[in-house]
Amino acid sequence: MVLGGNVMTPNVTVREAARMLHVTPRTVRNWVAAGELGAIRVSERVMLIPLSEVERRLGRPSRPDLSSVIWDVDLSTLDEEHHADFIMRRVLEAGRPEQVSWLFRRYGEPRILTLLERDRSMPHKDREAWTTLLRGRHERTA
């Protein structure tokens, strides 16, 4: 299924989608042709897969590469639930936009705000900036 799509939303290549889904690129192309996976056709030979489609297929938000913010721990040993506070702290302190976006999809604003309110190990300026941003969002939506 080829979507109209916006190339500005988070997208991955066919090869990246295949790696994330633990299948071959040919399988990803077959799923697109069969309408089982949405894609955005960029040109005659190039298509992008929306990250949301990969996540839908996985049944959960797919974790981006966190090695730029978690360089001192083997990422394969990190459990997203058991090490949630550690992961949230690192991404909020130094994460790239796609990492922060995943963080909010994975853990949700209420859980992140709870961490910010009780955790004093994060630098004060970072903690205050995120707390102000999240509280402001809740006040505008309430």
CSV table of C-alpha atoms in Angstrom, one decimal:
chain,number,residue,atom,x,y,z
A,1,MET,CA,0.0,0.0,0.0
A,2,VAL,CA,1.6,3.2,-1.1
A,3,LEU,CA,0.6,6.2,1.0
A,4,GLY,CA,0.4,9.8,0.0
A,5,GLY,CA,2.5,10.6,3.1
A,6,ASN,CA,4.7,13.4,4.3
A,7,VAL,CA,8.4,12.8,3.9
A,8,MET,CA,8.9,15.1,6.9
A,9,THR,CA,7.4,12.6,9.3
A,10,PRO,CA,9.9,9.9,10.6
A,11,ASN,CA,10.5,7.5,7.8
A,12,VAL,CA,13.0,4.7,7.3
A,13,THR,CA,14.4,3.0,4.2
A,14,VAL,CA,13.3,-0.4,3.1
A,15,ARG,CA,16.6,-1.8,4.3
A,16,GLU,CA,16.2,-0.1,7.7
A,17,ALA,CA,12.6,-1.4,8.0
A,18,ALA,CA,13.8,-4.9,7.2
A,19,ARG,CA,16.4,-4.8,9.8
A,20,MET,CA,14.0,-3.5,12.4
A,21,LEU,CA,11.4,-6.1,11.5
A,22,HIS,CA,14.0,-9.0,11.3
A,23,VAL,CA,13.1,-9.8,7.7
A,24,THR,CA,14.7,-9.3,4.3
A,25,PRO,CA,14.2,-6.1,2.2
A,26,ARG,CA,12.4,-8.3,-0.4
A,27,THR,CA,9.8,-9.3,2.3
A,28,VAL,CA,9.2,-5.6,3.1
A,29,ARG,CA,8.6,-4.8,-0.6
A,30,ASN,CA,6.2,-7.8,-0.8
A,31,TRP,CA,4.3,-6.5,2.2
A,32,VAL,CA,4.0,-3.1,0.6
A,33,ALA,CA,2.8,-4.6,-2.7
A,34,ALA,CA,0.3,-6.7,-0.8
A,35,GLY,CA,-1.0,-3.7,1.1
A,36,GLU,CA,0.2,-5.1,4.5
A,37,LEU,CA,2.6,-2.3,5.1
A,38,GLY,CA,2.3,1.4,4.1
A,39,ALA,CA,5.0,3.2,2.2
A,40,ILE,CA,5.7,6.5,0.6
A,41,ARG,CA,7.0,6.4,-3.0
A,42,VAL,CA,9.7,9.0,-3.3
A,43,SER,CA,10.7,8.1,-6.9
A,44,GLU,CA,10.3,5.3,-9.3
A,45,ARG,CA,12.9,3.2,-7.5
A,46,VAL,CA,12.9,4.6,-3.9
A,47,MET,CA,10.3,4.3,-1.2
A,48,LEU,CA,10.3,5.1,2.4
A,49,ILE,CA,8.4,3.3,5.2
A,50,PRO,CA,6.8,5.5,7.9
A,51,LEU,CA,8.2,4.6,11.3
A,52,SER,CA,4.6,4.4,12.5
A,53,GLU,CA,4.0,1.5,10.0
A,54,VAL,CA,7.1,-0.4,11.3
A,55,GLU,CA,5.9,0.2,14.9
A,56,ARG,CA,2.4,-1.0,14.0
A,57,ARG,CA,3.8,-4.2,12.5
A,58,LEU,CA,6.0,-4.7,15.6
A,59,GLY,CA,3.1,-3.9,18.0
A,60,ARG,CA,5.3,-1.4,19.9
A,61,PRO,CA,7.4,1.7,19.4
A,62,SER,CA,10.7,0.7,17.8
A,63,ARG,CA,13.7,2.0,19.7
A,64,PRO,CA,16.1,4.2,17.7
A,65,ASP,CA,19.8,3.8,18.1
A,66,LEU,CA,20.6,5.2,21.5
A,67,SER,CA,24.4,4.8,21.4
A,68,SER,CA,25.0,8.5,21.1
A,69,VAL,CA,23.4,9.1,24.6
A,70,ILE,CA,24.1,5.7,26.2
A,71,TRP,CA,27.7,5.0,25.2
A,72,ASP,CA,28.9,3.5,28.5
A,73,VAL,CA,26.5,0.5,28.6
A,74,ASP,CA,26.0,-2.4,26.2
A,75,LEU,CA,22.6,-1.5,24.6
A,76,SER,CA,21.7,-5.2,24.1
A,77,THR,CA,21.6,-5.6,27.9
A,78,LEU,CA,19.2,-2.7,28.5
A,79,ASP,CA,15.6,-3.7,29.3
A,80,GLU,CA,13.3,-0.8,28.3
A,81,GLU,CA,11.1,-1.3,31.3
A,82,HIS,CA,13.6,-2.2,34.0
A,83,HIS,CA,16.1,0.6,33.0
A,84,ALA,CA,13.4,3.1,32.1
A,85,ASP,CA,14.5,5.9,34.4
A,86,PHE,CA,18.1,5.6,33.2
A,87,ILE,CA,17.1,5.7,29.6
A,88,MET,CA,14.7,8.6,30.1
A,89,ARG,CA,17.3,10.6,31.9
A,90,ARG,CA,20.0,10.1,29.2
A,91,VAL,CA,17.6,10.9,26.3
A,92,LEU,CA,16.2,14.0,28.0
A,93,GLU,CA,19.7,15.3,28.8
A,94,ALA,CA,21.2,14.8,25.3
A,95,GLY,CA,18.9,13.0,22.9
A,96,ARG,CA,18.4,13.9,19.3
A,97,PRO,CA,14.8,14.7,18.1
A,98,GLU,CA,14.0,11.2,16.9
A,99,GLN,CA,15.2,9.7,20.2
A,100,VAL,CA,13.1,12.2,22.2
A,101,SER,CA,10.1,11.5,20.0
A,102,TRP,CA,10.5,7.7,20.6
A,103,LEU,CA,10.9,8.4,24.4
A,104,PHE,CA,7.5,10.2,24.6
A,105,ARG,CA,5.8,7.5,22.5
A,106,ARG,CA,7.3,4.7,24.6
A,107,TYR,CA,6.9,6.1,28.1
A,108,GLY,CA,4.3,8.9,27.8
A,109,GLU,CA,4.3,12.4,29.2
A,110,PRO,CA,2.9,11.5,32.7
A,111,ARG,CA,5.6,9.0,33.4
A,112,ILE,CA,8.3,11.3,32.1
A,113,LEU,CA,6.9,14.2,34.3
A,114,THR,CA,6.9,11.9,37.3
A,115,LEU,CA,10.6,11.1,36.7
A,116,LEU,CA,11.4,14.8,36.4
A,117,GLU,CA,9.6,15.7,39.6
A,118,ARG,CA,11.4,13.0,41.8
A,119,ASP,CA,14.8,12.6,40.2
A,120,ARG,CA,17.5,15.0,41.3
A,121,SER,CA,20.4,13.4,39.4
A,122,MET,CA,19.6,15.2,36.2
A,123,PRO,CA,21.1,18.7,35.8
A,124,HIS,CA,18.8,21.3,37.2
A,125,LYS,CA,18.5,23.4,34.0
A,126,ASP,CA,17.6,20.3,32.0
A,127,ARG,CA,15.0,19.2,34.6
A,128,GLU,CA,13.5,22.6,34.8
A,129,ALA,CA,13.2,23.1,31.1
A,130,TRP,CA,11.5,19.8,30.5
A,131,THR,CA,9.2,20.2,33.5
A,132,THR,CA,8.1,23.7,32.4
A,133,LEU,CA,7.5,22.4,28.9
A,134,LEU,CA,5.4,19.5,30.0
A,135,ARG,CA,3.4,21.4,32.6
A,136,GLY,CA,2.7,24.1,30.0
A,137,ARG,CA,1.4,21.5,27.6
A,138,HIS,CA,-0.9,20.0,30.3
A,139,GLU,CA,-2.3,23.4,31.3
A,140,ARG,CA,-3.1,24.3,27.6
A,141,THR,CA,-4.9,21.0,27.0
A,142,ALA,CA,-6.8,21.1,30.3
